[in-house]
Coordinates of C-alpha atoms in Angstrom, one line a residue:
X1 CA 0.0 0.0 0.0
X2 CA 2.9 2.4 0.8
X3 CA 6.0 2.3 0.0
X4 CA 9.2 3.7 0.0
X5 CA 12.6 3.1 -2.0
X6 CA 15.9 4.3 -0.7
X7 CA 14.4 8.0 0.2
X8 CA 16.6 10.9 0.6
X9 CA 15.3 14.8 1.6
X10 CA 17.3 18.0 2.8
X11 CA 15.5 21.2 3.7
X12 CA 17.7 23.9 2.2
X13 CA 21.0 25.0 3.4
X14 CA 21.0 21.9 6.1
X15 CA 22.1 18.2 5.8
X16 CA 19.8 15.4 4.9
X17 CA 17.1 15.3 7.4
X18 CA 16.0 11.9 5.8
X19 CA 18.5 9.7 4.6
X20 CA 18.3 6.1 2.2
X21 CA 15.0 5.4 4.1
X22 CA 13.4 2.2 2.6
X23 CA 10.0 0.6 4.2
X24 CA 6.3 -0.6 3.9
X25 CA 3.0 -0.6 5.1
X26 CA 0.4 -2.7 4.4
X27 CA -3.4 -2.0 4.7
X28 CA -5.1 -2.0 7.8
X29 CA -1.8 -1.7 9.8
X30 CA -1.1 0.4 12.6
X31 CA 2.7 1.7 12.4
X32 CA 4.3 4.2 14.6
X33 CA 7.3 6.3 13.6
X34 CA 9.4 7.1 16.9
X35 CA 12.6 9.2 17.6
X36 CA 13.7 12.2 18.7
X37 CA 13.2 16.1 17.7
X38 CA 14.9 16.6 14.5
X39 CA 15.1 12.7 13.6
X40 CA 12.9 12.8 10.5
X41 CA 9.8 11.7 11.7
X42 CA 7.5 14.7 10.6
X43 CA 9.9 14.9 7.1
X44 CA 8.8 11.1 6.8
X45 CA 5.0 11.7 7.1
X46 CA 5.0 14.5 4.7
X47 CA 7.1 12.5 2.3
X48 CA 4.3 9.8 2.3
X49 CA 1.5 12.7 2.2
X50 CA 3.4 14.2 -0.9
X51 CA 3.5 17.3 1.0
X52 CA 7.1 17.3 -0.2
X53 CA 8.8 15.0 -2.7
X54 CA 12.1 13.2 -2.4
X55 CA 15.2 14.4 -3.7
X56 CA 15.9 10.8 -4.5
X57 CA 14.3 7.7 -4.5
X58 CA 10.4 6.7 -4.5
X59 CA 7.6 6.6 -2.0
X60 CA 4.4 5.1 -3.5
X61 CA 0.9 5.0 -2.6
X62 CA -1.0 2.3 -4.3
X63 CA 1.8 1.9 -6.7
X64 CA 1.5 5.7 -7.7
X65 CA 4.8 7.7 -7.2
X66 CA 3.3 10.6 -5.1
X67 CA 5.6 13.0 -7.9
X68 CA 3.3 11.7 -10.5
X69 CA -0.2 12.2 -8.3
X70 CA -2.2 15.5 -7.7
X71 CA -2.8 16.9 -3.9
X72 CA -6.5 16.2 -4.4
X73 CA -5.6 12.5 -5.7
X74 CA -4.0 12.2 -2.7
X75 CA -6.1 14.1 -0.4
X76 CA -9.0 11.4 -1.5
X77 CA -6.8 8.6 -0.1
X78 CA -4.8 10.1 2.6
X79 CA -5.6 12.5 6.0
X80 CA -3.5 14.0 7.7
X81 CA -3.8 15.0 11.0
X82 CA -1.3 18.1 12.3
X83 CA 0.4 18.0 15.6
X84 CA -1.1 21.6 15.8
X85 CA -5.0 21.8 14.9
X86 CA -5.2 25.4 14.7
X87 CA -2.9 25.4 11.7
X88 CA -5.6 22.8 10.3
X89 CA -9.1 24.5 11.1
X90 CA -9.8 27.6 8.8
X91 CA -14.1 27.9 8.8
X92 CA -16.3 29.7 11.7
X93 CA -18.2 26.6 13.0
X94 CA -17.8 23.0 13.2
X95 CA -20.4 22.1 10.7
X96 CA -18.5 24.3 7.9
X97 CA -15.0 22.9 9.4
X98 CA -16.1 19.3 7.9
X99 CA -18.1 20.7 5.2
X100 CA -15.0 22.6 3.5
X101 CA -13.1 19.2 3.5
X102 CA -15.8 17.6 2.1
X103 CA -16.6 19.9 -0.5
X104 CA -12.8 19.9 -1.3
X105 CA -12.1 16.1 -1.6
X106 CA -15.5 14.8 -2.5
X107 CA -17.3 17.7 -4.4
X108 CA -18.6 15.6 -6.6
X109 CA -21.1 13.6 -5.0
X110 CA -22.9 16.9 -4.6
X111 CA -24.4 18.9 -2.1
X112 CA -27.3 17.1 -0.4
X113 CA -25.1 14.0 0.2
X114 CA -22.1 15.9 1.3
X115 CA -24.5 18.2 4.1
X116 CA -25.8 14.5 4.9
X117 CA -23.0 13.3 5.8
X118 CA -21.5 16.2 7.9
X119 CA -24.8 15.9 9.9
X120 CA -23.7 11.7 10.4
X121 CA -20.1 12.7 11.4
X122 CA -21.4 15.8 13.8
X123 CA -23.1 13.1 15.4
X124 CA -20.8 10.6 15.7
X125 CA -18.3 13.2 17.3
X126 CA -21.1 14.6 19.3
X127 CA -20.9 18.3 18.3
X128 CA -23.8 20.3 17.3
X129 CA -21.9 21.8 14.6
X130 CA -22.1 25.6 15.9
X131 CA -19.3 25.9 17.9
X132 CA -17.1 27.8 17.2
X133 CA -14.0 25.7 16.8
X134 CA -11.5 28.8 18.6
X135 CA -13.2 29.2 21.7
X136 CA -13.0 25.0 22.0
X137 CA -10.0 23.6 24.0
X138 CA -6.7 22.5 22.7
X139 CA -8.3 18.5 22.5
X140 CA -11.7 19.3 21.5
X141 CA -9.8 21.8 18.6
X142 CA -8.2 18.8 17.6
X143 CA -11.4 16.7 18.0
X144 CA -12.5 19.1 15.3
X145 CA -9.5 18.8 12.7
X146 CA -9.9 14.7 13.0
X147 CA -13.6 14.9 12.3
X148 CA -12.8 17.2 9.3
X149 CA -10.4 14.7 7.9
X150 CA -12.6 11.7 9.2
X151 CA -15.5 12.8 7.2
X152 CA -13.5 12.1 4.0
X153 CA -12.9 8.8 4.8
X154 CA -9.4 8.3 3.6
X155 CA -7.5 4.7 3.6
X156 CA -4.3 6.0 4.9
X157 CA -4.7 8.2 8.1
X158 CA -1.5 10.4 9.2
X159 CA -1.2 11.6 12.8
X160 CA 1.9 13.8 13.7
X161 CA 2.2 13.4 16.9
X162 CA -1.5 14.3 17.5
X163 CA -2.2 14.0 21.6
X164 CA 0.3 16.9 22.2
X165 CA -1.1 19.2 24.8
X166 CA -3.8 17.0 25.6
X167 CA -5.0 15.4 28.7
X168 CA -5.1 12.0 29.5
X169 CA -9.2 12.1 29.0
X170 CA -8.7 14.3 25.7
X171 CA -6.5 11.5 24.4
X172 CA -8.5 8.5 25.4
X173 CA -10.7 10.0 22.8
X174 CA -8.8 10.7 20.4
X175 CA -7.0 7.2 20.5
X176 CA -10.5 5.5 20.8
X177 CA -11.5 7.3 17.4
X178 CA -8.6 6.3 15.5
X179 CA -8.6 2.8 17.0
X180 CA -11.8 2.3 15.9
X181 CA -11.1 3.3 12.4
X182 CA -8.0 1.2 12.4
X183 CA -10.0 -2.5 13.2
X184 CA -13.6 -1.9 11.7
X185 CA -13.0 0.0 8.7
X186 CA -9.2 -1.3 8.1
X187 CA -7.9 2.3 7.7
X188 CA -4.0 1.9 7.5
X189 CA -2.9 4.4 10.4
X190 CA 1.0 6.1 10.6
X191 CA 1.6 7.9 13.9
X192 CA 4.5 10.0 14.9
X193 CA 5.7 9.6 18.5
X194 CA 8.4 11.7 19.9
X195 CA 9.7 8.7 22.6
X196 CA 9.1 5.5 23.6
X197 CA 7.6 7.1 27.0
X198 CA 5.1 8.9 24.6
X199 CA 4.4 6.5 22.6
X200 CA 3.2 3.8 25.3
X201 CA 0.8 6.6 26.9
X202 CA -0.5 6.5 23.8
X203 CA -1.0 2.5 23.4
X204 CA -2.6 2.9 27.0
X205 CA -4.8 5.1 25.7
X206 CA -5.9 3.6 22.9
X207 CA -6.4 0.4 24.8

């Protein structure tokens, strides 16, 4: 489902910040990507998102070299889920948070169906849809930016780092979400975790 050859990137004017990385990921699997600050990990998720493309070597989605796809070929197959929500939300209310990614990704099933099912993902996140994402906390904020990219349903979800800030309640649901996602619909999930430590909290929450 994902793959990638021998992949090499350097931001400018600094040394390779991912270096002759080679992996896969099958569907349906749950992988996490640990290490420290400034070990690659965020570099490696937007190298699979196609947020920015190798300097050598391949990743592939699907057998598609993400240099050869569109952002909104990809966006139909792949979320991503910011460590930061509020660089994610950009509408006035919940309801036209996950309405603007569904127009965006899946405009063409038109209207009615796309306002019926931002009503169905309201629900299942148990908003109203008028809130106004900004005066939300930090984990319901990023409660907001899953359910956005939830709505889509994409079959690769991306989560950099994405219980940052939160509580332990805050991340129990978050965790509980994607876990769900993971085992009933098969959703291949990639998660960036910063340590071990981290990582585990994580696990416990999601379990």
């Amino acid at each position: 489902m994902i793959r990638l050859e021998n992949v090499r990137f350097s931001y400018r004017d600094q040394g390779p910040s991912v270096r002759d990385v080679s992996f896969r990921v099958e569907k349906g699997e749950f992988v996490a990507i640990i290490g420290t600050n400034g070990a690659g990990k965020t570099t490696t998720v937007r190298l699979i998102d196609g947020l920015i493309k190798p300097e050598s070597g391949n990743v592939l989605i699907h057998g598609v070299n993400t240099r050869d796809s569109s952002v909104s070929e990809r966006a139909r197959r792949v979320g991503f889920l910011f460590q930061n929500p509020d660089r994610q939300i950009c509408r006035n209310t919940v309801r036209e948070e996950i309405l603007f990614g569904l127009r965006t990704v899946r405009g063409e099933e038109g209207e009615e169906a796309l306002q019926a099912r931002t009503e169905e993902v309201l629900k299942s996140f148990s908003f109203t849809g008028e809130e106004e994402p900004f005066s939300l906390s930090r984990g319901q904020r990023q409660r907001v930016a899953l359910a956005s990219i939830l709505a889509t349903e994409p079959e690769i979800l991306i989560l950099d780092e994405p219980t940052t800030g939160l509580d332990y309640l805050e991340c129990c649901q978050i965790m509980d979400r994607i876990r769900r996602m993971n085992e009933e619909q098969q959703v291949t999930v990639i998660m960036v975790c910063h340590d071990m430590k981290s990582c585990w909290t994580m696990q416990s929450a999601r379990w």
